[in-house]
mmCIF file of C-alpha atoms and ligand atoms in Angstrom:
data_model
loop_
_atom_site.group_PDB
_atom_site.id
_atom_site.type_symbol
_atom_site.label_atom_id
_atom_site.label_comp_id
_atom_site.label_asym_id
_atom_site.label_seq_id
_atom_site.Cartn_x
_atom_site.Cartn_y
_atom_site.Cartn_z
ATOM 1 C CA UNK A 14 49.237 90.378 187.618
ATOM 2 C CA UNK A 15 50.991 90.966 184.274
ATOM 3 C CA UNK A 16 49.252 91.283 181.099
ATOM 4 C CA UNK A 17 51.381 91.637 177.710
ATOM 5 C CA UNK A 18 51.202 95.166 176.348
ATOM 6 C CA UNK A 19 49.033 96.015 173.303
ATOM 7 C CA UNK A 20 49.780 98.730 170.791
ATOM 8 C CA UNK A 21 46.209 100.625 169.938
ATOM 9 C CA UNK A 22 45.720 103.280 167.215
ATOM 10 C CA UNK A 23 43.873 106.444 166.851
ATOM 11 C CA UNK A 24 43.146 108.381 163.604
ATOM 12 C CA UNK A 25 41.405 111.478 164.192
ATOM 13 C CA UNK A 26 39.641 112.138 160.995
ATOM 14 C CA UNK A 27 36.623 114.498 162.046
ATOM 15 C CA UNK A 28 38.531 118.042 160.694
ATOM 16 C CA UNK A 29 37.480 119.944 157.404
ATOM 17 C CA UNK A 30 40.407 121.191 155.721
ATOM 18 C CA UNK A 31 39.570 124.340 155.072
ATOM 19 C CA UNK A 32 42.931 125.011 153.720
ATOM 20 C CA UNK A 33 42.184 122.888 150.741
ATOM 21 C CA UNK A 34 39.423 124.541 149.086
ATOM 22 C CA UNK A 35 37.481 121.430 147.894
ATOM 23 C CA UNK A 36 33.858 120.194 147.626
ATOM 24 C CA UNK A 37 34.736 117.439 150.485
ATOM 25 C CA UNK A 38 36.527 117.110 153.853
ATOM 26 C CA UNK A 39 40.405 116.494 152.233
ATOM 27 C CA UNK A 40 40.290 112.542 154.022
ATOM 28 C CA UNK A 41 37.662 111.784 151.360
ATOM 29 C CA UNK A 42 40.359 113.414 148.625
ATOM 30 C CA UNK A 43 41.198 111.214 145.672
ATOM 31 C CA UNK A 44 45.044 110.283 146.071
ATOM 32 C CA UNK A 45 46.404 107.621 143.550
ATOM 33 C CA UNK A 46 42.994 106.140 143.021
ATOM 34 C CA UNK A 47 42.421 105.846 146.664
ATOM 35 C CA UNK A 48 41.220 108.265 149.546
ATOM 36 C CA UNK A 49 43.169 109.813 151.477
ATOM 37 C CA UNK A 50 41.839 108.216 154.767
ATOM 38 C CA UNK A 51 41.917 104.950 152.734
ATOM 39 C CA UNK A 52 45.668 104.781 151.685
ATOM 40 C CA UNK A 53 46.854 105.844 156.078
ATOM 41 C CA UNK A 54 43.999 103.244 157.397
ATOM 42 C CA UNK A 55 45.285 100.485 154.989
ATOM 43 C CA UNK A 56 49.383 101.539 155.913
ATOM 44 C CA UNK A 57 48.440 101.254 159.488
ATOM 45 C CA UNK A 58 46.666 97.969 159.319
ATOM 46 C CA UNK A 59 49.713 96.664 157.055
ATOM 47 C CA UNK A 60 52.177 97.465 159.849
ATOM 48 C CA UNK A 61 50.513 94.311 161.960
ATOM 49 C CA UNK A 62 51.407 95.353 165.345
ATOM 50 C CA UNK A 63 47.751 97.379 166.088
ATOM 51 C CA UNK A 64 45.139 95.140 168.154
ATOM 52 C CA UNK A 65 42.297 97.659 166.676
ATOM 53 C CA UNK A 66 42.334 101.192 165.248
ATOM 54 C CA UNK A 67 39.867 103.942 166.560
ATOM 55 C CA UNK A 68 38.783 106.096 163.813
ATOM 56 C CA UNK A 69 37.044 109.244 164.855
ATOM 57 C CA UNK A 70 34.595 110.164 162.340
ATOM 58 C CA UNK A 71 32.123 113.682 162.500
ATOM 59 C CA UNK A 72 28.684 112.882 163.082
ATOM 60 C CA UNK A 73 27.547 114.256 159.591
ATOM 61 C CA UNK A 74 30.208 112.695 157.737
ATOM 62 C CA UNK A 75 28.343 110.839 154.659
ATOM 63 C CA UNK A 76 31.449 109.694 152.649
ATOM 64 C CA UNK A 77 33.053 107.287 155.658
ATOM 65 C CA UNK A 78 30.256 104.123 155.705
ATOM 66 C CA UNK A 79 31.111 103.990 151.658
ATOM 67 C CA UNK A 80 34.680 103.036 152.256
ATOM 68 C CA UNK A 81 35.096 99.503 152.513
ATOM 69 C CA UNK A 82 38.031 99.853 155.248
ATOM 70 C CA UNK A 83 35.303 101.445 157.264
ATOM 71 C CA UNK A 84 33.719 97.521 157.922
ATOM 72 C CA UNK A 85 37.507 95.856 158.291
ATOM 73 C CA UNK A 86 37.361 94.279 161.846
ATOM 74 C CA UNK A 87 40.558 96.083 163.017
ATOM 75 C CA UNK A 88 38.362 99.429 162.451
ATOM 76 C CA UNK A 89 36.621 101.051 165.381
ATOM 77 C CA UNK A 90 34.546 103.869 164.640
ATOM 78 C CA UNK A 91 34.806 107.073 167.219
ATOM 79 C CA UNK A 92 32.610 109.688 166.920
ATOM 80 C CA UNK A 93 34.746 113.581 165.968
ATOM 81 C CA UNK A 94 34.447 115.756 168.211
ATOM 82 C CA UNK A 95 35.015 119.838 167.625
ATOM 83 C CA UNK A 96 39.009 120.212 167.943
ATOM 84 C CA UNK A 97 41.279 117.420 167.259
ATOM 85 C CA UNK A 98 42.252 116.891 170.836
ATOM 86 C CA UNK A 99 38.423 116.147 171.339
ATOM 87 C CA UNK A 100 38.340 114.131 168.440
ATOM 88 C CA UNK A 101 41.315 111.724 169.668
ATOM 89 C CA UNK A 102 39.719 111.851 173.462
ATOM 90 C CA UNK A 103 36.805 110.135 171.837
ATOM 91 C CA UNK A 104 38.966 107.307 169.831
ATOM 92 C CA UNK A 105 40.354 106.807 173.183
ATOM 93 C CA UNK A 106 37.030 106.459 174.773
ATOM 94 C CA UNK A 107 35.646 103.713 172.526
ATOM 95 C CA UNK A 108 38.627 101.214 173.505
ATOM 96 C CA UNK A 109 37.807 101.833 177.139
ATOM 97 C CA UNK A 110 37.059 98.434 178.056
ATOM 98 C CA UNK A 111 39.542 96.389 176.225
ATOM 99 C CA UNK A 112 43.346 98.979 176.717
ATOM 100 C CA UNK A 113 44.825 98.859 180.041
ATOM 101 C CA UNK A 114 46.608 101.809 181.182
ATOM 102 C CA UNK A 115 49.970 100.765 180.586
ATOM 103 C CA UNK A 116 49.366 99.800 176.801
ATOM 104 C CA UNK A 117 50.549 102.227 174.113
ATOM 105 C CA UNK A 118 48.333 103.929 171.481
ATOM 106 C CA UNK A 119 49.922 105.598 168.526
ATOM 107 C CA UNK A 120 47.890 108.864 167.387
ATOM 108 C CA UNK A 121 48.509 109.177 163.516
ATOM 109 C CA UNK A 122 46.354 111.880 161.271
ATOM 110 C CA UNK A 123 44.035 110.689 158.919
ATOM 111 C CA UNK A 124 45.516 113.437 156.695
ATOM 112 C CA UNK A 125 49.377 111.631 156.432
ATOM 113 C CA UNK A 126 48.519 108.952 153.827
ATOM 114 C CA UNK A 127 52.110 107.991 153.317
ATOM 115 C CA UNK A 128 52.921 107.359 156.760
ATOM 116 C CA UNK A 129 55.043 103.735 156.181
ATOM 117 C CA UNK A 130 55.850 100.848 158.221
ATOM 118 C CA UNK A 131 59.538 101.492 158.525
ATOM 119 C CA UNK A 132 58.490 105.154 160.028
ATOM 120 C CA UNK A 133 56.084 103.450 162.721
ATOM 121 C CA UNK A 134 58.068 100.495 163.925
ATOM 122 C CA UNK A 135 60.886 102.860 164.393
ATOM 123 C CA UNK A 136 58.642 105.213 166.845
ATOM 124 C CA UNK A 137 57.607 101.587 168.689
ATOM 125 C CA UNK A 138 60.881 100.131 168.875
ATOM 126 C CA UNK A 139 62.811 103.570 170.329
ATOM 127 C CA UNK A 140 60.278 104.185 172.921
ATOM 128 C CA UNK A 141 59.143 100.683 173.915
ATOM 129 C CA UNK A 142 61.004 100.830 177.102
ATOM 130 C CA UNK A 143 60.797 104.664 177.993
ATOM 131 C CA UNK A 144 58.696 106.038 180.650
ATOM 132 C CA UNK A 145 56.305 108.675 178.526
ATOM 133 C CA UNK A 146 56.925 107.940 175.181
ATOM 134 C CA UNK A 147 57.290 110.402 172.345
ATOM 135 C CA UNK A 148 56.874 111.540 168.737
ATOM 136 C CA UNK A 149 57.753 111.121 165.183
ATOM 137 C CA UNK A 150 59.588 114.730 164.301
ATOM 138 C CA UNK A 151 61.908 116.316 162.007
ATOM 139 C CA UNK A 152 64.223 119.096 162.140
ATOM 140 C CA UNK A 153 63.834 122.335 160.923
ATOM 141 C CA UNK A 154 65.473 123.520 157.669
ATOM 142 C CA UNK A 155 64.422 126.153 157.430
ATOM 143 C CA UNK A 156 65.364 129.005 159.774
ATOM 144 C CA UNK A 157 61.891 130.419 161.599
ATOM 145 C CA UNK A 158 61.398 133.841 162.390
ATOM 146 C CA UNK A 159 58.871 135.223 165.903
ATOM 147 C CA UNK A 160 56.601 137.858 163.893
ATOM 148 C CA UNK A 161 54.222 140.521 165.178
ATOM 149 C CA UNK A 162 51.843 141.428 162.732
ATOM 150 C CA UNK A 163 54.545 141.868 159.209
ATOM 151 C CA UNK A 164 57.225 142.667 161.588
ATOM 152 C CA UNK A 165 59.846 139.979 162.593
ATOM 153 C CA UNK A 166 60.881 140.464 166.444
ATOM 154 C CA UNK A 167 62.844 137.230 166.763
ATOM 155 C CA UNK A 168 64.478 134.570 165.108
ATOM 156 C CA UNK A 169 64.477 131.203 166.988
ATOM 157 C CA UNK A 170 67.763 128.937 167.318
ATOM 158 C CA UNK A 171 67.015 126.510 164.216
ATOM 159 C CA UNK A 172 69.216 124.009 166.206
ATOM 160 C CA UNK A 173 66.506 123.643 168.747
ATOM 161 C CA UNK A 174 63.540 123.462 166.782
ATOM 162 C CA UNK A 175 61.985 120.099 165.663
ATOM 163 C CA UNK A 176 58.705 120.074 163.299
ATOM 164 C CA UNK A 177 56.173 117.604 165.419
ATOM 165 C CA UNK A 178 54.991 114.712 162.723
ATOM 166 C CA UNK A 179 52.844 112.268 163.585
ATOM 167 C CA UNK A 180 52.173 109.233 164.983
ATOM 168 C CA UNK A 181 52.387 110.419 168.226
ATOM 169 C CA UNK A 182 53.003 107.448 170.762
ATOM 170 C CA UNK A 183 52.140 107.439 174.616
ATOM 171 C CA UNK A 184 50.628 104.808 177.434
ATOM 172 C CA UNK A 185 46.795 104.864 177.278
ATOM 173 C CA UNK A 186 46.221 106.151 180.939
ATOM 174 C CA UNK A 187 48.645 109.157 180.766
ATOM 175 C CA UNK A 188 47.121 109.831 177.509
ATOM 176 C CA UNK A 189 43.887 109.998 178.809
ATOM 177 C CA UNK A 190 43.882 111.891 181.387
ATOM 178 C CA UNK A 191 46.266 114.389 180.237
ATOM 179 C CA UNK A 192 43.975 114.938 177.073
ATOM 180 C CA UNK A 193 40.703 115.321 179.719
ATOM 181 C CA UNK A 194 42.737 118.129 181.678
ATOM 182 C CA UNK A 195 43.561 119.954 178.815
ATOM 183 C CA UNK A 196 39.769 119.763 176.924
ATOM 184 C CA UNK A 197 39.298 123.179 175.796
ATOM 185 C CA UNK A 198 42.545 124.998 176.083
ATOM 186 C CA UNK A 199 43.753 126.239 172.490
ATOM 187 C CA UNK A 200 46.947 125.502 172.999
ATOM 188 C CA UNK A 201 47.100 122.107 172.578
ATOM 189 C CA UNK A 202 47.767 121.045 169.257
ATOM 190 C CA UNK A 203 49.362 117.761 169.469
ATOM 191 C CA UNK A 204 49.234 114.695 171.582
ATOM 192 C CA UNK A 205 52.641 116.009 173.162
ATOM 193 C CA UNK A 206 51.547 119.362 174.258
ATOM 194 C CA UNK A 207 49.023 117.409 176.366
ATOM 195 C CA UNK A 208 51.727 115.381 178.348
ATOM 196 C CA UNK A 209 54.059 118.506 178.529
ATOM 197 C CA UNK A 210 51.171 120.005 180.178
ATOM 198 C CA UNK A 211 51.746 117.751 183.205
ATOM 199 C CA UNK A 212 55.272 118.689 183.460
ATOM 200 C CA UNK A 213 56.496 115.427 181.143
ATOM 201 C CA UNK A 214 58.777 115.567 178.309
ATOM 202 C CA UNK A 215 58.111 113.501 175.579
ATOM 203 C CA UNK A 216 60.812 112.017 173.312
ATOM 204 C CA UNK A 217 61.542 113.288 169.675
ATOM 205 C CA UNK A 218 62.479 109.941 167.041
ATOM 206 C CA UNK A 219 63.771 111.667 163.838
ATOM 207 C CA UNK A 220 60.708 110.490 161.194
ATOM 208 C CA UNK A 221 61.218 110.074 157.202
ATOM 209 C CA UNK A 222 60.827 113.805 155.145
ATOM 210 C CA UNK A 223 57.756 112.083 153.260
ATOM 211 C CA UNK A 224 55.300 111.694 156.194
ATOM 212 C CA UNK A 225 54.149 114.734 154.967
ATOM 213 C CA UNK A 226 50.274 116.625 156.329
ATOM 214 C CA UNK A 227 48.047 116.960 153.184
ATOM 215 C CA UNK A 228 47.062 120.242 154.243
ATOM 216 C CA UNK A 229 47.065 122.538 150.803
ATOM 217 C CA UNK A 230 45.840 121.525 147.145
ATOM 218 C CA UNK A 231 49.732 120.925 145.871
ATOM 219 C CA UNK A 232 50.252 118.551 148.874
ATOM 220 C CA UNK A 233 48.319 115.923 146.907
ATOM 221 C CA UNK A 234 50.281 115.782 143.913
ATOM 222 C CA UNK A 235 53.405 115.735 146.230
ATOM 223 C CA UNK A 236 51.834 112.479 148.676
ATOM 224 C CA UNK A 237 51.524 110.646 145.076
ATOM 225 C CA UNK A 238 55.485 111.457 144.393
ATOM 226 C CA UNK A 239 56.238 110.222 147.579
ATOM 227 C CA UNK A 240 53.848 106.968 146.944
ATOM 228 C CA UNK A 241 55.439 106.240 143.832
ATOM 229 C CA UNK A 242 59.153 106.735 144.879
ATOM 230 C CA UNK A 243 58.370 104.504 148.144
ATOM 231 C CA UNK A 244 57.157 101.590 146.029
HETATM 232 O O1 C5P B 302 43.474 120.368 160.485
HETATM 233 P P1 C5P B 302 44.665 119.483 160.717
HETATM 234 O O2 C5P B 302 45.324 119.047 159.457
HETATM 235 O O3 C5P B 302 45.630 120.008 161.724
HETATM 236 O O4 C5P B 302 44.043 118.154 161.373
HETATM 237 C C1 C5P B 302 44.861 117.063 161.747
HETATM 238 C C2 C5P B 302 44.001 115.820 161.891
HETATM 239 O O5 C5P B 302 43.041 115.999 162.944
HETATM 240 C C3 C5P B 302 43.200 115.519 160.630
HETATM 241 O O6 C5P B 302 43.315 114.128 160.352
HETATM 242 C C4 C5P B 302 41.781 115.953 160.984
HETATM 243 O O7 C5P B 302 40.769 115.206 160.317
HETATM 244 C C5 C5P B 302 41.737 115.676 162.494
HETATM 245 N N1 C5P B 302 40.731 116.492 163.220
HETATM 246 C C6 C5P B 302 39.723 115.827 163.949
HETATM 247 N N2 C5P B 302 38.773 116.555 164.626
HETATM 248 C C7 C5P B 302 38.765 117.893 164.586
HETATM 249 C C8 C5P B 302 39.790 118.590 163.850
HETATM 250 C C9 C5P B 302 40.768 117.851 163.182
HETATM 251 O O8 C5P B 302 39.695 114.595 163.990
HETATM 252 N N3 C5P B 302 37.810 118.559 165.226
#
């Protein structure tokens, strides 16, 4: 029997952010008068292709049942778990019963608020019709150097090297179960590793410079220069 194939979405938004130094996980940031968490939820939702997003949310997280996107009824919540890959396993988990194995899910971070529309439908319409699917990415420009403690013992060939963005796109079953056989294994850092992990090679789709991580305290002031100049 054939069944038309969904497109799901899970936002793993259970992490700390160390890295920014603030009073509050850096989802619950204020970005343009707006969370963080608020402004990718609301860009995903607006791209109209997702039959529900999967939110994974820590346990002791009191700032998430204040948002009002947290009762929209595209919004499932997940519960985080301890590393991101745990945390998406989880989203994945809570659309079970309704995703067959052959539907895609998208993987975006709650921590790229200015993912846009453009960026996603391009990822969706270049790897539609490919067998494992693939991620946003962008080249390197800068050239990256193998270090040992201060010491630099390599430098890579820039031409090969791609910066791994996200969403991250893949069929719900492979997803799955690559994510369950790599559960605790440090290495995996992205959906991708999980599926290379099997022996796949996922697809790179060149993404837009301004999907940017918010990751340090300067990244917020550049996410509202990107807003602004996208409007
Ligand atoms: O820390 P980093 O920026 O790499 O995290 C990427 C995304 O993964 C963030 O949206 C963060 O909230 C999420 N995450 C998670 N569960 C964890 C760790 C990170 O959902 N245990």
């Amino acid at each position: 029997m054939t069944h038309s194939i969904k497109f799901w979405a899970v936002v793993p938004a259970a992490g700390v952010g160390k890295r920014m130094n603030a009073d509050r996980p850096k989802q619950y940031l204020d970005l343009a008068g707006q969370t963080v968490i608020e402004h990718t939820l609301l860009r995903l939702l607006h791209a109209n292709i997702f039959a529900a997003v999967a939110v994974a949310i820590s346990e002791e997280d009191p700032y998430w049942s204040e948002l009002t996107v947290a009762s929209h009824e595209k919004i499932i919540r997940a519960k985080g778990g301890k590393e991101r890959a745990d945390s998406v396993l989880s989203g994945l988990h809570t659309i079970r019963d309704q995703a067959a194995d052959d539907d895609w899910v998208l993987v975006h971070d709650a921590a790229r608020p200015c993912i846009t529309s453009e960026d996603i439908h391009h990822l969706i319409n270049s790897l539609v019709n490919d067998d494992v699917g693939g991620i946003l990415a962008l080249p390197s420009a800068d050239t990256l150097k193998n270090v040992l403690g201060n010491n630099i013992v390599g430098t890579l060939d820039r031409s090969h090297i791609w910066r791994a963005l996200t969403p991250q796109m893949f069929r719900y079953g492979s997803l799955k179960s690559a994510l369950e056989l790599a559960v605790g294994n440090p290495a995996i850092t992205d959906e991708a590793s999980a599926l290379e992990l099997q022996g796949l090679q996922p697809k790179i789709v060149e993404g837009r410079p301004d999907n940017i991580k918010i990751t340090r305290p300067e990244d917020l002031a550049l996410a509202h220069f990107f807003m602004e100049q996208q409007q």
